[in-house]
CSV table of C-alpha atoms and ligand atoms in Angstrom, one decimal:
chain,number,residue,atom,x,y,z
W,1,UNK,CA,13.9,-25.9,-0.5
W,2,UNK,CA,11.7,-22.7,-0.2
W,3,UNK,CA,13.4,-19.1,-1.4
W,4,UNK,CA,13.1,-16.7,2.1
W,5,UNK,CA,11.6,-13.3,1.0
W,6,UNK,CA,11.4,-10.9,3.9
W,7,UNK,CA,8.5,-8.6,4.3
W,8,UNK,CA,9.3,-5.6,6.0
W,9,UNK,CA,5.6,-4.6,7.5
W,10,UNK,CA,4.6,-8.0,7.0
W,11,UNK,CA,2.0,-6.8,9.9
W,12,UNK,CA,0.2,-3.8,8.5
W,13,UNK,CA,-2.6,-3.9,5.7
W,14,UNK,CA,-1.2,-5.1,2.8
W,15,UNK,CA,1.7,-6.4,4.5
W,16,UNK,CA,-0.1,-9.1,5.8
W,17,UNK,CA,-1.9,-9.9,2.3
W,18,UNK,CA,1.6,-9.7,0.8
W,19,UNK,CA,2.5,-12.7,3.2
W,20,UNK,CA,-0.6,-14.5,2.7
W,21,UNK,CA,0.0,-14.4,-0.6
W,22,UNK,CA,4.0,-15.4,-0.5
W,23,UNK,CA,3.0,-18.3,1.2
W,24,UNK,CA,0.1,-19.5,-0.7
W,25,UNK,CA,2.3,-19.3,-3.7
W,26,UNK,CA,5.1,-21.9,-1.6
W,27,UNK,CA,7.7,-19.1,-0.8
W,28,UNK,CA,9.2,-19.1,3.0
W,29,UNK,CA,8.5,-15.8,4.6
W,30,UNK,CA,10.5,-13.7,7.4
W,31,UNK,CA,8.0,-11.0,8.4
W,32,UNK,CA,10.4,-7.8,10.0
W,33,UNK,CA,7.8,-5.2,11.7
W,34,UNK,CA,8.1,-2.8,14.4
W,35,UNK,CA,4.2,-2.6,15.5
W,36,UNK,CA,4.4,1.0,14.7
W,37,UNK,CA,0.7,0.8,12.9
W,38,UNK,CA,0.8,-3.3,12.0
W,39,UNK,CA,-0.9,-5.7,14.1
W,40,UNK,CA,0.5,-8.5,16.3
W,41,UNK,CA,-2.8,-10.6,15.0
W,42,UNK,CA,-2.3,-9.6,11.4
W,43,UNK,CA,1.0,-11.9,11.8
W,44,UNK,CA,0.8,-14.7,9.6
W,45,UNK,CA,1.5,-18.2,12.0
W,46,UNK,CA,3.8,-19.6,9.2
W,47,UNK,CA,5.6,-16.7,8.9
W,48,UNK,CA,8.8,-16.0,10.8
W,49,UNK,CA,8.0,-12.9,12.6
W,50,UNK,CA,11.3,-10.3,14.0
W,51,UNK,CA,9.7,-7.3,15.8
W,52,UNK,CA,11.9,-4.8,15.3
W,53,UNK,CA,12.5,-0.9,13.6
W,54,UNK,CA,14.0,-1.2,10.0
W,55,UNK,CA,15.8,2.2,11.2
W,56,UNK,CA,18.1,-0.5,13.1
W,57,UNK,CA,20.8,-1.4,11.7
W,58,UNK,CA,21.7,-4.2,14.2
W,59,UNK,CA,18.8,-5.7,14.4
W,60,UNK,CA,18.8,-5.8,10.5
W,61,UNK,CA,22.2,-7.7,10.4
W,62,UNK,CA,21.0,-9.8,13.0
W,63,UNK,CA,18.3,-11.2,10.6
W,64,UNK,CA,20.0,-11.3,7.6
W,65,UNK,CA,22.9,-13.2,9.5
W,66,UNK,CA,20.3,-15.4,10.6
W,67,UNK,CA,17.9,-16.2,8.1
W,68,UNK,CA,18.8,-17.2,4.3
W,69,UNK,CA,16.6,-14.4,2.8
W,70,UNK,CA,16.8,-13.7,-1.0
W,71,UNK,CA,14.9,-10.7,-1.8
W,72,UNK,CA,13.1,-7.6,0.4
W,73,UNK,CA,9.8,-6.6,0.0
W,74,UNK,CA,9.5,-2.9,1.2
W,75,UNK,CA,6.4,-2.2,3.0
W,76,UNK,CA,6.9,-0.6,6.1
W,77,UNK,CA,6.8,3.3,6.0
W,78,UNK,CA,4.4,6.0,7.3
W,79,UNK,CA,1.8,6.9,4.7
W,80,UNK,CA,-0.9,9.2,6.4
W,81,UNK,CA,-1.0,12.5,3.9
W,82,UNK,CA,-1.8,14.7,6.6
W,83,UNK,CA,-0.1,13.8,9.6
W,84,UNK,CA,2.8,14.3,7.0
W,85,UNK,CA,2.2,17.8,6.3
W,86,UNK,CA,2.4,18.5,10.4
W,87,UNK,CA,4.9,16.3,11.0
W,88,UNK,CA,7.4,16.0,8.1
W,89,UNK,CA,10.6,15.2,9.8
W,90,UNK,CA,8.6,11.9,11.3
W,91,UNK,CA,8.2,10.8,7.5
W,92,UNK,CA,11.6,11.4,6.5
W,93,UNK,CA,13.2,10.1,9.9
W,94,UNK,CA,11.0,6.7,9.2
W,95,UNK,CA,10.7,6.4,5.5
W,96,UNK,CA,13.9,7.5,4.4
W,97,UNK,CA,16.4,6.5,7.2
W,98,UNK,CA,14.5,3.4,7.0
W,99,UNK,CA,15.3,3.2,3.8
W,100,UNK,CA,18.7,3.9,3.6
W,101,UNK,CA,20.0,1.2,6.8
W,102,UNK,CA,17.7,-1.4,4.8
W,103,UNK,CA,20.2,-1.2,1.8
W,104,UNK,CA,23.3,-0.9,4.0
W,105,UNK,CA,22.0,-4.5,5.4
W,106,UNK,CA,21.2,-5.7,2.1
W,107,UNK,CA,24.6,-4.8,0.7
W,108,UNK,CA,26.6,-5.8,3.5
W,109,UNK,CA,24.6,-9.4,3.2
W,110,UNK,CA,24.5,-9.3,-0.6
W,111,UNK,CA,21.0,-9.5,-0.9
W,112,UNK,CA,20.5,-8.3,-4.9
W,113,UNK,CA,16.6,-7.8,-4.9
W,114,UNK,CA,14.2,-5.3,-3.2
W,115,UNK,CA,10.1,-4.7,-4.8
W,116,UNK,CA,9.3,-1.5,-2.8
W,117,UNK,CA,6.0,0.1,-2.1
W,118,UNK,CA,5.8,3.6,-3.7
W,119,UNK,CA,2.7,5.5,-4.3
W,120,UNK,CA,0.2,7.6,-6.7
W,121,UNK,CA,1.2,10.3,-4.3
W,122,UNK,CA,4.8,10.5,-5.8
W,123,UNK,CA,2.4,11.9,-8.9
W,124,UNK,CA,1.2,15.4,-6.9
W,125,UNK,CA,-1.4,16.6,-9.1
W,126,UNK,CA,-0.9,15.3,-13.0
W,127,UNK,CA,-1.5,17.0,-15.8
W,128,UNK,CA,-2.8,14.0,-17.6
W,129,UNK,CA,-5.4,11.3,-16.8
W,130,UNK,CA,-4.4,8.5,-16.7
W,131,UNK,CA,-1.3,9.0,-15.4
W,132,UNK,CA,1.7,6.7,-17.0
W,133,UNK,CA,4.6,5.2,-15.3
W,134,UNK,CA,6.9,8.5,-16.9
W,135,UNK,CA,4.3,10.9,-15.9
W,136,UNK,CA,6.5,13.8,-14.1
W,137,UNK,CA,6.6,13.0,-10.2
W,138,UNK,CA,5.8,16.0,-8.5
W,139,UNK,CA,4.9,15.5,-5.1
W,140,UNK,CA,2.9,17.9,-3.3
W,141,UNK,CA,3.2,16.5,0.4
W,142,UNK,CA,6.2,15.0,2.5
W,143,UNK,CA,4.3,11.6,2.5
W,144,UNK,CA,4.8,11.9,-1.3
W,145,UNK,CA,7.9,13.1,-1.3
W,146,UNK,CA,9.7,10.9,0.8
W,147,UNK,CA,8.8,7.7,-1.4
W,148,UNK,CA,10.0,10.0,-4.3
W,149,UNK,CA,13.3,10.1,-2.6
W,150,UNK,CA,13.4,6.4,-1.8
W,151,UNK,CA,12.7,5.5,-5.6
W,152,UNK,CA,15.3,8.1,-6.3
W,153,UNK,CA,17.9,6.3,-3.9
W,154,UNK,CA,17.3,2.4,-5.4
W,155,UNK,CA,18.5,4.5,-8.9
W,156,UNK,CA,22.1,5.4,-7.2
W,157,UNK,CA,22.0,1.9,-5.3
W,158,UNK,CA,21.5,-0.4,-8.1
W,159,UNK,CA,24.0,1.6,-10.0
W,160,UNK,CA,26.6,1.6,-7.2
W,161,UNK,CA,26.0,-1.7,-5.7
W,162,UNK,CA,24.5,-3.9,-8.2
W,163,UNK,CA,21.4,-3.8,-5.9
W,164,UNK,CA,18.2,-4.4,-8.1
W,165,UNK,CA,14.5,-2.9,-7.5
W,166,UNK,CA,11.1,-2.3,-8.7
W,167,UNK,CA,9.1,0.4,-7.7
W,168,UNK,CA,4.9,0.0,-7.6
W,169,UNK,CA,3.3,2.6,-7.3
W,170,UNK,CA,-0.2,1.9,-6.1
W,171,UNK,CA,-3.2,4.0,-6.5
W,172,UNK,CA,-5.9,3.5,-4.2
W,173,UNK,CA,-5.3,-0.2,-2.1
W,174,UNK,CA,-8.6,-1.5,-1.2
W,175,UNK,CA,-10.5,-4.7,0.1
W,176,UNK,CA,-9.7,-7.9,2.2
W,177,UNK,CA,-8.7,-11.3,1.8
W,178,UNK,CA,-11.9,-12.7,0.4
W,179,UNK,CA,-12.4,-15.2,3.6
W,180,UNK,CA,-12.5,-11.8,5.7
W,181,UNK,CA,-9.6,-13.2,7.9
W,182,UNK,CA,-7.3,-10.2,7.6
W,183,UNK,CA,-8.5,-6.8,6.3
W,184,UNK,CA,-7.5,-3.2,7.1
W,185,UNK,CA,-7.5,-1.8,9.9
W,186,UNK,CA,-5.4,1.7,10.5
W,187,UNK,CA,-5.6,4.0,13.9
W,188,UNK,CA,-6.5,6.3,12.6
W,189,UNK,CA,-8.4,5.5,9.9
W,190,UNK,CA,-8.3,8.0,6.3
W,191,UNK,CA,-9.1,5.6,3.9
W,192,UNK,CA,-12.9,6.0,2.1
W,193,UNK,CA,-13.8,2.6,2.1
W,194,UNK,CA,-13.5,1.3,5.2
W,195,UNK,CA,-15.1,4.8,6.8
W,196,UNK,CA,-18.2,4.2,4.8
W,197,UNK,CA,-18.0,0.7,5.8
W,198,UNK,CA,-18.1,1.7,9.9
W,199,UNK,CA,-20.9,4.3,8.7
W,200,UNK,CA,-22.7,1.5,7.4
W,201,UNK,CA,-22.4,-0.3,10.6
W,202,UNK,CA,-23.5,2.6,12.6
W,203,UNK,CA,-20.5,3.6,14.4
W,204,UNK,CA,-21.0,6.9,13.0
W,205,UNK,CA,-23.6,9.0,11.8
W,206,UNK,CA,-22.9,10.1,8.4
W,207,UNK,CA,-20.1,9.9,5.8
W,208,UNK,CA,-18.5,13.0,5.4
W,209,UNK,CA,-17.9,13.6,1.6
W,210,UNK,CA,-15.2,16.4,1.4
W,211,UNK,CA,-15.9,18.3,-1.2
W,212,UNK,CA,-18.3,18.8,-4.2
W,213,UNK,CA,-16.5,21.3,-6.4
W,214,UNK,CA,-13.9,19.3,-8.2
W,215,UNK,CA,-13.8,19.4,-12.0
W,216,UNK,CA,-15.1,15.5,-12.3
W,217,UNK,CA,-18.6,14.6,-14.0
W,218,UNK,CA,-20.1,14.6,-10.3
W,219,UNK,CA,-17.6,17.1,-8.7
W,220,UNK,CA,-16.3,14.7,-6.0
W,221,UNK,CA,-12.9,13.2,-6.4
W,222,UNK,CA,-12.2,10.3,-8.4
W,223,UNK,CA,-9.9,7.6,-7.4
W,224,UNK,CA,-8.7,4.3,-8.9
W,225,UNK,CA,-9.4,1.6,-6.4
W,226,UNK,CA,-6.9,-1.7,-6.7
W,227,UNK,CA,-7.0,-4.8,-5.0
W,228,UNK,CA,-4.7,-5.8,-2.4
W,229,UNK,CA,-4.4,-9.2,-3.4
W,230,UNK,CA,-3.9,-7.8,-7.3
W,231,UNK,CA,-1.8,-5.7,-5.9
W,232,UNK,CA,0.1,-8.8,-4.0
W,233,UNK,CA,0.7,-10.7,-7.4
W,234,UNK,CA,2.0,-8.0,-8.7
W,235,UNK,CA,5.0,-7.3,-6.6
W,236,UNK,CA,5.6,-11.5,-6.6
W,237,UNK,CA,5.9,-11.0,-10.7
W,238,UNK,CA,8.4,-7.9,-10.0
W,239,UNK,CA,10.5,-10.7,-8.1
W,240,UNK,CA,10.5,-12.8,-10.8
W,241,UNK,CA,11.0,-10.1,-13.3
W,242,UNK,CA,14.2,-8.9,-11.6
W,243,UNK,CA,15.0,-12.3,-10.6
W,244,UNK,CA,15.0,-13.2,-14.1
W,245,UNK,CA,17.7,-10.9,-14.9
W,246,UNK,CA,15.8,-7.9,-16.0
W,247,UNK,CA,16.7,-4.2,-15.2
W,248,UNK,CA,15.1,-1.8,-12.1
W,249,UNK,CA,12.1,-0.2,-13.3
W,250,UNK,CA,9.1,1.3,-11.9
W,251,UNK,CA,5.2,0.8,-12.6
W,252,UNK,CA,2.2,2.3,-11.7
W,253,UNK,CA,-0.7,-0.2,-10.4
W,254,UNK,CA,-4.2,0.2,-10.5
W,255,UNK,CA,-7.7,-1.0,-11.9
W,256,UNK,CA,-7.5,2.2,-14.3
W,257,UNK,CA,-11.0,2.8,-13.8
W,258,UNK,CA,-11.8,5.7,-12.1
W,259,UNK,CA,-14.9,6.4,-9.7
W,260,UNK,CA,-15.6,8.8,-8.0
W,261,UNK,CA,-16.4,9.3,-4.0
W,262,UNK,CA,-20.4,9.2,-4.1
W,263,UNK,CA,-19.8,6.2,-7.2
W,264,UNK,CA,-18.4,4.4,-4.2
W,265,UNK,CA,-20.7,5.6,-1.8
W,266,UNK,CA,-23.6,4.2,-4.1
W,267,UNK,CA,-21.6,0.7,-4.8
W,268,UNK,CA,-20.8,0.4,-0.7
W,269,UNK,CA,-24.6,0.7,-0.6
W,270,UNK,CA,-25.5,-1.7,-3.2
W,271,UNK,CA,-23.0,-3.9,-1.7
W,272,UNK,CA,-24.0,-3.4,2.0
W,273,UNK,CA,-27.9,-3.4,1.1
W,274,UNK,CA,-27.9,-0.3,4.1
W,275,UNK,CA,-28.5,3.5,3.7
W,276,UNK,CA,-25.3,4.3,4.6
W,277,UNK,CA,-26.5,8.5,5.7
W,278,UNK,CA,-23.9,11.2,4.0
W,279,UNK,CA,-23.3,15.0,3.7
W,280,UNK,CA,-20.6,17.0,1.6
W,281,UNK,CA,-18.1,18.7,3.7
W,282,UNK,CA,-15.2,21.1,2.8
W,283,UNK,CA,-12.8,20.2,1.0
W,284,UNK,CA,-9.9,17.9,3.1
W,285,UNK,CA,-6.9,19.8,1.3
W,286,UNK,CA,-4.1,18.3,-1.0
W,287,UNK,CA,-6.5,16.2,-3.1
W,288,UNK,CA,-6.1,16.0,-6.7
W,289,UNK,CA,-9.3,15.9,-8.7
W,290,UNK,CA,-8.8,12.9,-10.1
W,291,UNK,CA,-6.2,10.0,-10.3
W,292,UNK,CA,-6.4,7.2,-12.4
W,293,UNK,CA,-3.4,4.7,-13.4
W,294,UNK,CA,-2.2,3.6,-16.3
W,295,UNK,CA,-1.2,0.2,-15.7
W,296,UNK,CA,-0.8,-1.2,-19.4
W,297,UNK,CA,3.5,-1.6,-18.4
W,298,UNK,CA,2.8,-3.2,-15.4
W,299,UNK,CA,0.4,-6.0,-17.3
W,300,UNK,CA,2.8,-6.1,-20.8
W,301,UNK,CA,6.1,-6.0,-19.1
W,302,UNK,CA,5.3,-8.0,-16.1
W,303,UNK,CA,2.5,-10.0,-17.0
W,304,UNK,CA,0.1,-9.0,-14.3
W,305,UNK,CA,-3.5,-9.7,-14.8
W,306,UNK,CA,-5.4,-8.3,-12.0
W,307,UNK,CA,-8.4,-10.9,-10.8
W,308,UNK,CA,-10.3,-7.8,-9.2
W,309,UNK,CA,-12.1,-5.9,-12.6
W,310,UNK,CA,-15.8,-4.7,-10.4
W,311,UNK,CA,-15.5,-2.7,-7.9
W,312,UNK,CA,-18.8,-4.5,-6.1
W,313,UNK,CA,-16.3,-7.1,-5.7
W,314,UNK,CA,-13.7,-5.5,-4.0
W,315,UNK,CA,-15.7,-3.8,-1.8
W,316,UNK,CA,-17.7,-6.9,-0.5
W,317,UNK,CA,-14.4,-8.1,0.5
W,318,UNK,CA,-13.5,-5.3,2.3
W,319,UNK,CA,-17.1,-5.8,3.8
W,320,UNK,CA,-17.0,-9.4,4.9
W,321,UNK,CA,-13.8,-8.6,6.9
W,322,UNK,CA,-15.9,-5.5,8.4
W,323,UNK,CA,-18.9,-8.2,9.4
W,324,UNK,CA,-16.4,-11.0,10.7
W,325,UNK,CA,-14.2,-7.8,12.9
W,326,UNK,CA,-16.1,-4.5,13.2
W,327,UNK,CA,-13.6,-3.6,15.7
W,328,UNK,CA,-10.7,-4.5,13.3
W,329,UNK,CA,-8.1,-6.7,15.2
W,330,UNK,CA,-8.6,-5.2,18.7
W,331,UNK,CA,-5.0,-5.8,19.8
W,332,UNK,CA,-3.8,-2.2,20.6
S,1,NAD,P1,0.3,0.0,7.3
S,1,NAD,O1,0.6,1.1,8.2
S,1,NAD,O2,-0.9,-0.9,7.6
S,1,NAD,O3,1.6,-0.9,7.2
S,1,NAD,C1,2.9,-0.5,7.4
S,1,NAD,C2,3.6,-1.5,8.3
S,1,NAD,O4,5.0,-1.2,8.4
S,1,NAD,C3,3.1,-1.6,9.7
S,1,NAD,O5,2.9,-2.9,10.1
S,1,NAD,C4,4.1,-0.9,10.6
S,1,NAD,O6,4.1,-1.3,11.9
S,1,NAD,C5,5.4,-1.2,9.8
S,1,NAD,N1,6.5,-0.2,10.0
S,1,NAD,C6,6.4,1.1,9.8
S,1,NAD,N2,7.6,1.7,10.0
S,1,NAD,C7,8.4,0.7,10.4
S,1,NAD,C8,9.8,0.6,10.8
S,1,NAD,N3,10.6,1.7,10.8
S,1,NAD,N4,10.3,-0.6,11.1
S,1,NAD,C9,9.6,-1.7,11.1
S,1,NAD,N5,8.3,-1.7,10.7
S,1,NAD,C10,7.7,-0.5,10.4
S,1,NAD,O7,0.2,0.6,5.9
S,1,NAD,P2,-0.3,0.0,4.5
S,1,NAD,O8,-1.6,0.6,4.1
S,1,NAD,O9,-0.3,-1.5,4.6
S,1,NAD,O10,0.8,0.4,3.5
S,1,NAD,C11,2.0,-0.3,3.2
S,1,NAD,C12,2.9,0.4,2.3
S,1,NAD,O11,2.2,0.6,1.1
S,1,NAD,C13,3.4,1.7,2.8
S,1,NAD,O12,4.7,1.8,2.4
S,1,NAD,C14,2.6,2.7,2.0
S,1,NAD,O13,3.3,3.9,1.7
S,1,NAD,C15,2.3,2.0,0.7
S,1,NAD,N6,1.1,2.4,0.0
S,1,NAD,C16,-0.2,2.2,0.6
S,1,NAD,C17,-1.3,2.6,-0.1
S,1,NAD,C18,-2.7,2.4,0.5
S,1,NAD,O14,-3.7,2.7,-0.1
S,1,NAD,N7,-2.8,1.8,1.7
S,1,NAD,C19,-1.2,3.2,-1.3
S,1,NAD,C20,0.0,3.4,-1.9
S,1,NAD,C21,1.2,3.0,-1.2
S,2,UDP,N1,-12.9,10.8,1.3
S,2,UDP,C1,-14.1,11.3,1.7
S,2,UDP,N2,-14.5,11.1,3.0
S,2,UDP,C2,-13.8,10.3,3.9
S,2,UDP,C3,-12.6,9.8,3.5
S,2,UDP,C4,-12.1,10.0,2.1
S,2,UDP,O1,-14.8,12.0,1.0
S,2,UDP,O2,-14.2,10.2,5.1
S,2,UDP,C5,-12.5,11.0,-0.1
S,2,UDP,C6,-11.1,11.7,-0.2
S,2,UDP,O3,-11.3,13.1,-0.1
S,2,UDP,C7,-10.6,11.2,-1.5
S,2,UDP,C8,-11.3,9.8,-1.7
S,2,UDP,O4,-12.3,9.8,-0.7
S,2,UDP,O5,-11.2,12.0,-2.6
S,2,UDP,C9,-10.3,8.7,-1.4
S,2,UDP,O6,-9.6,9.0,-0.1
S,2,UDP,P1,-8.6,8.0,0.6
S,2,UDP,O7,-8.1,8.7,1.8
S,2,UDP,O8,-9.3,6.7,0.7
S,2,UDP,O9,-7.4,7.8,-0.4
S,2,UDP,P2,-6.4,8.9,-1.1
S,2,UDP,O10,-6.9,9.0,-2.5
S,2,UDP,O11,-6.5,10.1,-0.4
S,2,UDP,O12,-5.1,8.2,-1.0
């Protein structure tokens, strides 16, 4: 029979690619989601789908009791830098409480196995490019710092209750299932690639490119774009990995190649074959110049061999899921 991994934001971005992904691979997969920022259409159909707030301890058990689930993937927490800065308490209230009633259901249920989504952001601004999995974590927003505090909690938790975890730390998440069936689609939108995609499509006049002053070759930031399906594999390898007996760990993810903001701008436009109108802004505050991963653990340890190596690629994916749903999945 089928191992039962639950996906908790099964119904946001990479959520849903997660569970695509779980599936295609023959796991069975119980999708737990709130709606908060996921989508009732980016539910899989062959997933089991529980809408409900991770922060709820009830409903958790209520789950667990039900369904024979071996292993957590963590996915659902707020990740919008700036709404974070106004609004920290939201981030810790959701990220961290969520967090903590997660584990007291997994204990309680003796579930031994939880991948969890962490982020560059834990990083702040690094000293060193790229940045290694035991660069100093130094976040410089609440965003940032309250997946810092979640890796720090699985630490205590394995060591108190056996409880094992990997931490991935993505860089930049970007593209779509290639067949453009599920994509990205946040309210509000932040994320570079698909705002120069709904530039491209007209629905707004020009990219703005915030700032033109950093110290990289071109002076806009530089950012290592990964693959959400590369990025999928990878926390399906943790499992194994931990499954396998191995010990907690951590592991920064990304292509390790670095472009910067009008390098993507040019590829979009390559991609896109459209003009695709920008203009530098000011800066958009708390960006570092440039982060790039260092991913070499993550392929030696866990074997993980992203499919994704041109960023063309990954942004015609990202592109054929804007052509098939310009307004993303138009169910809020
Ligand atoms: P998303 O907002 O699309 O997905 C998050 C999902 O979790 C949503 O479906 C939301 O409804 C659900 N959710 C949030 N709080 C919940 C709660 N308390 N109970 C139940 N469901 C809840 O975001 P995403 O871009 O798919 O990011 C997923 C994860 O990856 C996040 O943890 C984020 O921090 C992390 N991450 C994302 C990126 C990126 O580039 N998108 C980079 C690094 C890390
Ligand atoms: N960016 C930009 N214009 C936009 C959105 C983003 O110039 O409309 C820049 C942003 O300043 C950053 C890069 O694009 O340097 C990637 O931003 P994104 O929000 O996609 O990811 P982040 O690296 O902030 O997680």
């Amino acid at each position: 029979m089928a191992e039962t991994i639950m996906v908790a934001g099964g119904a946001g971005y990479i959520g849903s690619h997660m569970v695509h992904q779980l599936i295609t691979d023959g796991y069975d997969v119980v999708i737990v989601d709130n709606l908060s920022t996921g989508h009732r259409k980016a539910v899989n159909p062959q997933a089991r789908f529980y809408e409900g707030d991770t922060r709820d301890g009830q409903f958790l058990d209520e789950v667990f009791t039900k369904e024979n689930i071996t292993a957590v993937i963590h996915m659902d927490a707020f990740s919008i830098v700036p709404e974070s800065v106004q609004n920290p308490l939201k981030y810790f209230d959701n990220n961290v409480i969520g967090m903590i009633k997660l584990f007291e259901a997994m204990q309680a249920h003796a579930i031994k196995y939880l991948v969890f989504s962490s982020t560059a952001a834990t990083f702040g601004q690094p000293e060193q490019s790229p940045v290694g999995d035991n660069s100093p974590q130094k976040p410089i927003n609440p965003y940032g710092e309250s997946k810092l505090m979640m890796e720090q909690m699985m630490k205590w938790v394995d060591q108190a209750y056996g409880i094992k975890s990997v931490a991935l730390r993505y860089f930049n998440a970007a593209g779509a299932l290639a067949d453009g069936s599920i994509g990205e689609d946040h309210q509000p939108e932040t994320h570079l690639i698909p705002i120069i995609l709904r530039t491209a499509m007209g629905e707004q006049d020009k990219l703005k490119i915030y700032g033109n002053d950093y110290q990289t070759p071109d002076g806009t930031n530089v950012r290592d774009y990964v693959h959400i399906i590369d990025l999928a594999q990878a926390h399906i390898l943790a499992l194994k990995y931990l499954q396998a007996g191995n010990p907690s760990d951590a592991f920064n993810l990304g292509s390790s190649h670095g472009f910067s903001v009008q390098e993507i701008l040019q590829a979009a436009r390559t991609v896109t074959n459209k003009e695709i109108p920008a203009e530098f802004a000011p800066r958009r505050g708390g960006d570092p110049d440039i982060l790039v991963a260092d991913s070499s653990r993550a392929k030696k340890v866990l074997g993980w061999k992203p499919q994704y190596d041109n960023i063309h690629d990954i942004i015609q994916t990202a592109w054929t899921w804007k052509q098939k749903h310009p307004q993303g999945y138009q169910d809020k």
